[in-house]
């Protein structure tokens, strides 16, 4: 079904107009992008939208209607800057204000796209005409006529893919692909999904704040808020799968750290439901112990069991998913526009035009991904019997984290180690207990050795890799990401480090939008920060490789 993309450049989001256009496009796919420089009142919108409505924090916030036909992107922030960060092919645009860069606007317009602009003065109309808009007699409606050839549109791909790896990354990829009607074969070397890094009893989810609101912070915020909305569609935390949106209390480490956090609270002014800074008295009351430097309270944060999130995402695929478990992908060969995935004996496991590598630390064992700079970082989580520590109804973190008890177990962790030891170590357990005891100001204690070790898959900049994989064997000068040679039909969802729960849904949505040629769910700058080719680009720029 073709997608109709509308962009609204309003000074205020017009919910009545949005509702009307949804009705007009009933039964068809609609992608509505609203640029919102000011807080938006969603009070007039139907409940499914209100329930997903984001806090007023900068960035692109993607929401989806229940039937999956309408996507609403709310891009909060400056309108001109926001427009320049869109990656979309616009079929219709409503202009309340004329953006300062009409070149940017023209780049985004599809040939024949329609424009509606009330209150234009003659100068603005002339500028729009110069940019390629041809006005009708009403003088408020125009059609865009492209003069130079626009960027070539990628043809629609054949909707068959193989996903390698059934952890959070792979399960989310399957779910997003199936939501767009793709047939997916999921290859996993274990008998069950979530058997490696995604096999911990609990993972925590929370946002990140920084003084300069840097790219990593913006990405974590986008991923966290997208995950919270996406999880609602899976039934919600604690109902669709195990977990609790119980809030996260993140204590400041020391006086200096607290001072920086106070400055962030004063300048970023995050809405309280997103992040609230607590001074020492309030933080101490919540903790039930002295918290002399204060804390952040993330009311919508919490913990979830990754294996049950994976199960919910795989269940959502229905009959579009084929599982090939207990099979190890050892080689990938491209034959006549299809990838063949083979095991160690050379037997064919699956074949499709598109392959998505979501194999965590296993990815670099495949020849095409061998040069990706990914490191395995050991982590040990300790499982303590309920009652071993003072009980809290929320997640606590500082140098270590502690989850509320679930089925009698409290998870405390996790260590960061450079070695490859898979066994549980007493020293790692003491480290975990020591850190959390220090936070709670109780004496460190011995407990029976219990927990789990896993290996995070970490890129040098600690950001994920989401997109087409580069092919370093093809030489050539590269100045921009789009110049890099890529493997045809081979993509990666890798490097989720310590935040796999929240990276998985957004990175999968980003990749599937790239495959489908749909508007991206994050700003261009953020999508580029996740490009798997960024390391090769840096290397080629540095070495001037030709
Ligand atoms: C100790 C620890 C604590 C953590 N705490 C948190 C937390 O609190 N919050 C949070 O969000 N994240 C946390 N993480 C990170 C999170 O667990 C990971 O980011 C996430 O699980 C990564 O998911 P993945 O799908 O990329 O990798 P994995 O879960 O490792 O999945 C990769 C899958 O690919 C399969 N595979 C690999 N190679 C092949 C092959 N050749 N053929 C077939 N199958 C293959 C593997 O068997 C595996 O199942 C933690 C991680 C660790 C280790």
Coordinates of C-alpha atoms in Angstrom, one line a residue, residues 106-520:
X106 CA 12.8 21.5 -2.2
X107 CA 15.2 18.6 -1.5
X108 CA 12.5 16.9 0.6
X109 CA 9.5 17.3 -1.8
X110 CA 8.3 14.6 -4.1
X111 CA 7.7 15.6 -7.7
X112 CA 4.1 16.7 -7.9
X113 CA 3.8 17.2 -4.1
X114 CA 1.1 19.6 -3.0
X115 CA 1.5 22.7 -0.8
X116 CA -1.0 24.6 1.2
X117 CA 0.1 27.9 2.7
X118 CA -2.2 30.4 4.2
X119 CA -1.1 34.0 4.9
X120 CA 1.7 34.2 2.4
X121 CA 3.0 37.6 1.4
X122 CA 4.0 38.3 -2.2
X123 CA 7.7 38.0 -1.4
X124 CA 7.2 34.6 0.2
X125 CA 5.1 33.4 -2.7
X126 CA 7.7 34.5 -5.1
X127 CA 10.4 32.7 -3.2
X128 CA 8.4 29.5 -3.1
X129 CA 7.8 29.9 -6.9
X130 CA 11.5 30.2 -7.4
X131 CA 12.0 27.0 -5.4
X132 CA 9.8 25.1 -7.8
X133 CA 6.2 25.6 -6.5
X134 CA 3.6 26.4 -9.1
X135 CA 0.6 28.2 -7.5
X136 CA -3.0 27.8 -8.7
X137 CA -5.6 30.7 -8.8
X138 CA -6.3 30.4 -5.1
X139 CA -2.7 31.6 -4.4
X140 CA -2.6 29.4 -1.2
X141 CA -2.2 26.1 -3.0
X142 CA 0.7 25.0 -5.2
X143 CA 2.2 21.9 -6.8
X144 CA 5.9 21.2 -6.6
X145 CA 7.7 20.6 -9.9
X146 CA 11.2 19.3 -9.7
X147 CA 13.6 21.0 -12.1
X148 CA 16.7 19.0 -11.5
X149 CA 16.6 15.3 -11.0
X150 CA 16.1 14.5 -7.3
X151 CA 18.0 11.8 -5.5
X152 CA 17.2 8.4 -7.0
X153 CA 14.5 6.6 -5.0
X154 CA 15.5 3.1 -4.0
X155 CA 13.1 0.6 -5.5
X156 CA 11.0 -1.3 -3.0
X157 CA 12.9 -4.4 -1.9
X158 CA 11.6 -7.9 -2.1
X159 CA 10.2 -8.5 1.4
X160 CA 12.2 -11.6 2.4
X161 CA 15.0 -11.4 5.0
X162 CA 17.2 -13.6 7.1
X163 CA 18.0 -12.3 10.6
X164 CA 21.0 -13.9 12.3
X165 CA 20.8 -13.9 16.1
X166 CA 17.7 -14.2 18.3
X167 CA 18.6 -11.8 21.1
X168 CA 17.0 -8.4 21.6
X169 CA 18.5 -7.0 18.4
X170 CA 17.3 -9.8 16.2
X171 CA 13.9 -10.2 17.8
X172 CA 13.2 -6.5 17.3
X173 CA 14.3 -6.7 13.7
X174 CA 11.9 -9.6 13.1
X175 CA 9.1 -7.7 14.8
X176 CA 9.6 -4.5 12.8
X177 CA 10.0 -6.4 9.5
X178 CA 6.9 -8.5 10.1
X179 CA 4.9 -5.4 10.9
X180 CA 5.7 -4.3 7.3
X181 CA 4.7 -7.7 5.9
X182 CA 8.2 -9.2 5.4
X183 CA 8.8 -12.9 5.6
X184 CA 11.6 -13.5 8.0
X185 CA 13.8 -16.5 8.8
X186 CA 15.5 -16.2 12.1
X187 CA 18.7 -18.2 12.5
X188 CA 20.0 -18.8 16.0
X189 CA 22.8 -21.1 17.2
X190 CA 21.1 -21.9 20.5
X191 CA 17.9 -23.9 20.9
X192 CA 16.2 -20.9 22.6
X193 CA 16.1 -17.1 21.9
X194 CA 17.9 -14.8 24.4
X195 CA 20.5 -17.3 25.3
X196 CA 23.5 -14.9 25.4
X197 CA 23.7 -11.2 26.4
X198 CA 19.9 -11.0 26.3
X199 CA 19.5 -13.8 28.8
X200 CA 19.9 -11.8 32.0
X201 CA 17.0 -12.0 34.5
X202 CA 16.6 -8.2 34.4
X203 CA 17.9 -5.3 32.4
X204 CA 17.2 -1.7 33.5
X205 CA 16.0 1.1 31.2
X206 CA 16.4 4.8 31.9
X207 CA 17.4 8.0 30.0
X208 CA 20.7 9.8 30.1
X209 CA 21.3 13.5 30.5
X210 CA 24.3 15.6 29.6
X211 CA 25.2 19.3 29.9
X212 CA 25.7 19.7 26.2
X213 CA 22.8 17.4 25.2
X214 CA 25.3 15.7 22.9
X215 CA 24.5 13.2 20.1
X216 CA 24.8 10.1 22.4
X217 CA 22.4 11.7 24.9
X218 CA 19.9 12.6 22.2
X219 CA 20.1 9.1 20.8
X220 CA 19.5 7.5 24.2
X221 CA 16.6 9.8 24.9
X222 CA 15.1 8.9 21.5
X223 CA 15.6 5.2 22.0
X224 CA 14.2 5.3 25.6
X225 CA 11.1 7.2 24.7
X226 CA 10.5 5.1 21.5
X227 CA 10.9 1.9 23.5
X228 CA 8.4 3.1 26.1
X229 CA 5.8 3.7 23.3
X230 CA 6.7 0.6 21.4
X231 CA 6.4 -1.6 24.5
X232 CA 2.8 -0.4 24.9
X233 CA 2.0 -2.1 21.5
X234 CA 3.4 -5.3 22.9
X235 CA 1.0 -5.2 25.8
X236 CA 3.1 -3.0 28.2
X237 CA 5.8 -3.6 30.7
X238 CA 4.6 -6.1 33.3
X239 CA 1.6 -7.2 31.2
X240 CA 2.9 -8.0 27.7
X241 CA 6.1 -9.3 29.3
X242 CA 7.9 -9.4 32.7
X243 CA 9.2 -6.2 34.1
X244 CA 8.1 -3.1 36.0
X245 CA 7.9 0.6 35.2
X246 CA 8.7 1.3 38.8
X247 CA 11.0 4.3 38.3
X248 CA 14.8 4.6 38.6
X249 CA 16.7 6.5 41.3
X250 CA 20.1 7.5 40.0
X251 CA 22.3 8.9 42.8
X252 CA 24.9 11.6 42.1
X253 CA 28.4 10.2 42.8
X254 CA 29.9 13.1 44.6
X255 CA 29.5 16.9 45.2
X256 CA 31.1 17.8 41.8
X257 CA 28.9 15.3 39.9
X258 CA 25.9 16.8 41.8
X259 CA 26.8 20.3 40.7
X260 CA 26.8 19.3 37.0
X261 CA 23.4 17.6 37.4
X262 CA 22.0 20.7 39.0
X263 CA 23.2 22.8 36.1
X264 CA 21.5 20.3 33.7
X265 CA 18.3 20.4 35.6
X266 CA 18.3 24.3 35.5
X267 CA 19.2 24.6 31.8
X268 CA 17.5 21.7 30.2
X269 CA 14.4 22.0 32.3
X270 CA 13.3 18.4 31.7
X271 CA 9.6 17.8 32.3
X272 CA 9.2 16.0 35.7
X273 CA 7.7 12.9 34.3
X274 CA 10.9 12.5 32.2
X275 CA 13.5 13.4 34.8
X276 CA 13.3 15.2 38.1
X277 CA 16.3 16.4 40.1
X278 CA 16.0 15.6 43.9
X279 CA 18.1 17.4 46.4
X280 CA 19.6 15.4 49.3
X281 CA 16.7 15.5 51.7
X282 CA 14.2 14.2 49.2
X283 CA 16.6 11.7 47.7
X284 CA 17.5 10.4 51.2
X285 CA 13.9 10.0 52.1
X286 CA 13.3 7.9 49.0
X287 CA 16.4 5.8 49.6
X288 CA 15.9 5.3 53.3
X289 CA 19.6 6.1 53.8
X290 CA 21.7 9.2 53.4
X291 CA 21.9 10.4 49.8
X292 CA 24.1 13.5 50.5
X293 CA 24.6 14.5 46.9
X294 CA 21.0 14.2 45.6
X295 CA 19.7 12.1 42.7
X296 CA 17.7 12.0 39.5
X297 CA 14.3 10.4 39.6
X298 CA 13.3 8.8 36.3
X299 CA 9.6 8.1 37.0
X300 CA 9.1 6.1 33.7
X301 CA 12.2 4.0 34.0
X302 CA 12.3 0.5 35.4
X303 CA 13.5 -3.0 34.6
X304 CA 12.4 -5.7 32.2
X305 CA 13.3 -9.3 31.6
X306 CA 15.0 -9.3 28.2
X307 CA 14.0 -12.9 27.3
X308 CA 10.4 -12.1 27.8
X309 CA 10.7 -9.0 25.7
X310 CA 12.3 -11.1 23.0
X311 CA 9.4 -13.7 23.3
X312 CA 6.8 -10.9 23.0
X313 CA 8.5 -9.5 19.9
X314 CA 8.8 -12.8 18.2
X315 CA 5.2 -13.8 19.0
X316 CA 4.1 -10.5 17.4
X317 CA 5.5 -11.7 14.1
X318 CA 2.9 -14.5 13.8
X319 CA 3.1 -16.7 10.7
X320 CA 5.6 -14.4 8.9
X321 CA 8.4 -15.8 11.1
X322 CA 10.3 -19.0 10.4
X323 CA 12.7 -20.1 13.2
X324 CA 15.9 -22.0 12.3
X325 CA 17.2 -22.6 15.8
X326 CA 20.2 -24.7 16.9
X327 CA 21.9 -23.7 13.6
X328 CA 25.1 -21.7 13.5
X329 CA 25.6 -19.4 10.5
X330 CA 29.2 -19.8 9.5
X331 CA 29.4 -18.4 6.0
X332 CA 27.5 -15.9 3.8
X333 CA 27.7 -16.1 0.1
X334 CA 25.9 -13.9 -2.5
X335 CA 24.6 -15.9 -5.4
X336 CA 22.3 -14.3 -8.0
X337 CA 21.1 -11.4 -5.9
X338 CA 20.4 -13.6 -2.8
X339 CA 22.5 -14.3 0.3
X340 CA 23.0 -18.0 1.2
X341 CA 23.6 -18.6 4.8
X342 CA 25.4 -21.9 5.5
X343 CA 26.5 -23.8 8.6
X344 CA 29.9 -25.3 9.3
X345 CA 29.2 -28.4 7.1
X346 CA 28.4 -26.1 4.2
X347 CA 24.7 -27.0 4.4
X348 CA 22.3 -24.2 3.4
X349 CA 20.3 -22.9 6.4
X350 CA 18.4 -20.1 4.5
X351 CA 18.5 -17.9 1.5
X352 CA 17.1 -14.4 0.9
X353 CA 18.0 -11.1 -0.8
X354 CA 18.4 -9.4 2.6
X355 CA 20.4 -10.5 5.6
X356 CA 20.5 -8.6 8.9
X357 CA 23.4 -9.5 11.2
X358 CA 22.1 -9.2 14.8
X359 CA 24.6 -11.7 16.1
X360 CA 26.1 -9.6 18.9
X361 CA 29.7 -10.8 19.6
X362 CA 29.2 -13.6 17.0
X363 CA 29.0 -11.1 14.1
X364 CA 32.8 -10.6 13.6
X365 CA 33.2 -14.4 13.1
X366 CA 31.5 -13.9 9.7
X367 CA 33.9 -12.8 7.0
X368 CA 31.8 -9.8 5.8
X369 CA 31.7 -8.3 9.3
X370 CA 35.2 -9.3 10.5
X371 CA 36.7 -5.8 10.3
X372 CA 34.0 -4.2 12.4
X373 CA 35.6 -2.7 15.6
X374 CA 33.5 -4.6 18.2
X375 CA 34.7 -5.7 21.6
X376 CA 33.2 -8.3 23.9
X377 CA 33.1 -6.8 27.5
X378 CA 32.4 -9.3 30.3
X379 CA 29.8 -8.5 32.9
X380 CA 28.6 -10.5 35.9
X381 CA 25.3 -9.9 37.6
X382 CA 24.7 -11.1 41.1
X383 CA 21.5 -12.7 42.2
X384 CA 20.7 -12.2 45.9
X385 CA 17.8 -13.7 47.9
X386 CA 15.1 -11.1 48.7
X387 CA 15.8 -9.6 52.1
X388 CA 19.6 -9.7 51.8
X389 CA 19.5 -5.9 51.3
X390 CA 17.1 -3.2 52.4
X391 CA 14.2 -3.5 50.0
X392 CA 13.3 -0.7 47.6
X393 CA 10.2 -0.5 45.3
X394 CA 12.3 1.0 42.4
X395 CA 15.6 0.5 40.6
X396 CA 18.5 2.1 42.3
X397 CA 21.8 3.0 40.6
X398 CA 25.1 4.7 41.0
X399 CA 28.3 2.7 40.3
X400 CA 26.1 -0.4 40.4
X401 CA 22.4 -1.0 40.1
X402 CA 19.9 -3.0 42.2
X403 CA 16.5 -4.1 40.9
X404 CA 13.4 -4.6 43.2
X405 CA 12.9 -8.2 44.1
X406 CA 11.1 -10.3 41.5
X407 CA 10.2 -13.9 42.2
X408 CA 12.4 -13.7 45.4
X409 CA 15.5 -12.5 43.6
X410 CA 17.2 -9.1 43.6
X411 CA 19.6 -8.5 40.7
X412 CA 22.8 -6.5 41.5
X413 CA 25.4 -5.6 38.9
X414 CA 27.1 -5.4 36.8
X415 CA 30.9 -5.7 36.5
X416 CA 32.9 -4.5 33.5
X417 CA 35.8 -6.9 32.9
X418 CA 38.3 -7.2 30.0
X419 CA 38.6 -11.0 30.1
X420 CA 36.6 -13.8 28.5
X421 CA 35.9 -15.9 31.6
X422 CA 32.4 -17.3 31.3
X423 CA 32.3 -18.8 34.9
X424 CA 30.9 -17.0 37.9
X425 CA 33.7 -15.4 39.9
X426 CA 33.6 -14.8 43.6
X427 CA 35.6 -11.6 43.1
X428 CA 33.0 -10.2 40.7
X429 CA 30.3 -11.0 43.2
X430 CA 32.1 -9.2 46.0
X431 CA 32.6 -6.2 43.8
X432 CA 28.9 -6.0 43.1
X433 CA 27.9 -6.5 46.7
X434 CA 30.5 -4.0 47.8
X435 CA 29.3 -1.3 45.5
X436 CA 25.6 -1.6 46.3
X437 CA 26.3 -2.0 50.1
X438 CA 28.2 1.3 49.9
X439 CA 25.3 3.0 48.2
X440 CA 22.8 1.7 50.8
X441 CA 25.3 2.3 53.6
X442 CA 25.2 -1.3 54.9
X443 CA 28.1 -3.5 55.7
X444 CA 29.4 -5.7 52.8
X445 CA 28.4 -9.4 53.3
X446 CA 29.0 -12.9 51.9
X447 CA 26.3 -14.6 49.9
X448 CA 26.2 -17.9 48.0
X449 CA 27.8 -17.5 44.6
X450 CA 24.8 -16.9 42.2
X451 CA 24.2 -14.9 39.1
X452 CA 25.0 -14.8 35.4
X453 CA 27.9 -13.7 33.2
X454 CA 27.4 -12.3 29.8
X455 CA 29.3 -10.3 27.2
X456 CA 28.3 -6.9 26.0
X457 CA 29.0 -6.1 22.3
X458 CA 30.7 -2.7 22.4
X459 CA 31.8 -0.3 19.6
X460 CA 34.6 2.2 20.3
X461 CA 32.1 5.1 20.6
X462 CA 29.7 2.9 22.6
X463 CA 26.9 3.6 20.1
X464 CA 25.1 0.9 18.2
X465 CA 25.6 0.0 14.6
X466 CA 22.4 0.1 12.6
X467 CA 22.4 0.1 8.8
X468 CA 24.1 -1.2 5.7
X469 CA 27.5 -2.9 6.4
X470 CA 30.5 -1.4 4.7
X471 CA 32.7 -3.6 2.4
X472 CA 36.3 -2.6 3.2
X473 CA 37.7 -4.8 0.4
X474 CA 36.6 -2.3 -2.2
X475 CA 39.1 0.5 -2.4
X476 CA 38.2 4.1 -3.1
X477 CA 38.3 7.6 -1.8
X478 CA 35.5 8.4 0.7
X479 CA 34.6 11.8 2.0
X480 CA 31.0 11.0 3.1
X481 CA 29.1 8.0 4.4
X482 CA 27.2 7.7 1.2
X483 CA 30.4 7.2 -0.8
X484 CA 31.4 4.1 1.2
X485 CA 31.3 0.8 -0.6
X486 CA 28.6 -1.5 1.0
X487 CA 27.7 -5.1 0.8
X488 CA 24.5 -5.4 -1.3
X489 CA 21.6 -6.5 0.9
X490 CA 23.7 -7.0 4.1
X491 CA 22.8 -5.0 7.2
X492 CA 23.8 -4.9 10.9
X493 CA 22.1 -4.3 14.2
X494 CA 25.0 -4.6 16.5
X495 CA 27.0 -3.0 19.4
X496 CA 24.1 -2.5 21.9
X497 CA 26.6 -2.4 24.8
X498 CA 24.8 -1.8 28.1
X499 CA 21.5 -0.6 26.7
X500 CA 20.1 -3.4 24.5
X501 CA 16.6 -3.1 25.9
X502 CA 16.1 0.4 24.6
X503 CA 18.4 0.3 21.5
X504 CA 16.6 -2.7 20.0
X505 CA 13.2 -1.2 19.0
X506 CA 14.5 2.1 17.7
X507 CA 17.5 0.7 15.8
X508 CA 15.2 -2.0 14.2
X509 CA 12.7 0.7 13.2
X510 CA 15.5 2.8 11.7
X511 CA 16.9 0.0 9.7
X512 CA 13.5 -1.1 8.4
X513 CA 12.6 2.4 7.4
X514 CA 15.9 2.5 5.4
X515 CA 15.0 -0.7 3.7
X516 CA 11.5 0.5 2.9
X517 CA 12.5 4.1 1.9
X518 CA 10.2 5.5 4.6
X519 CA 10.8 8.6 6.7
X520 CA 13.5 7.9 9.3

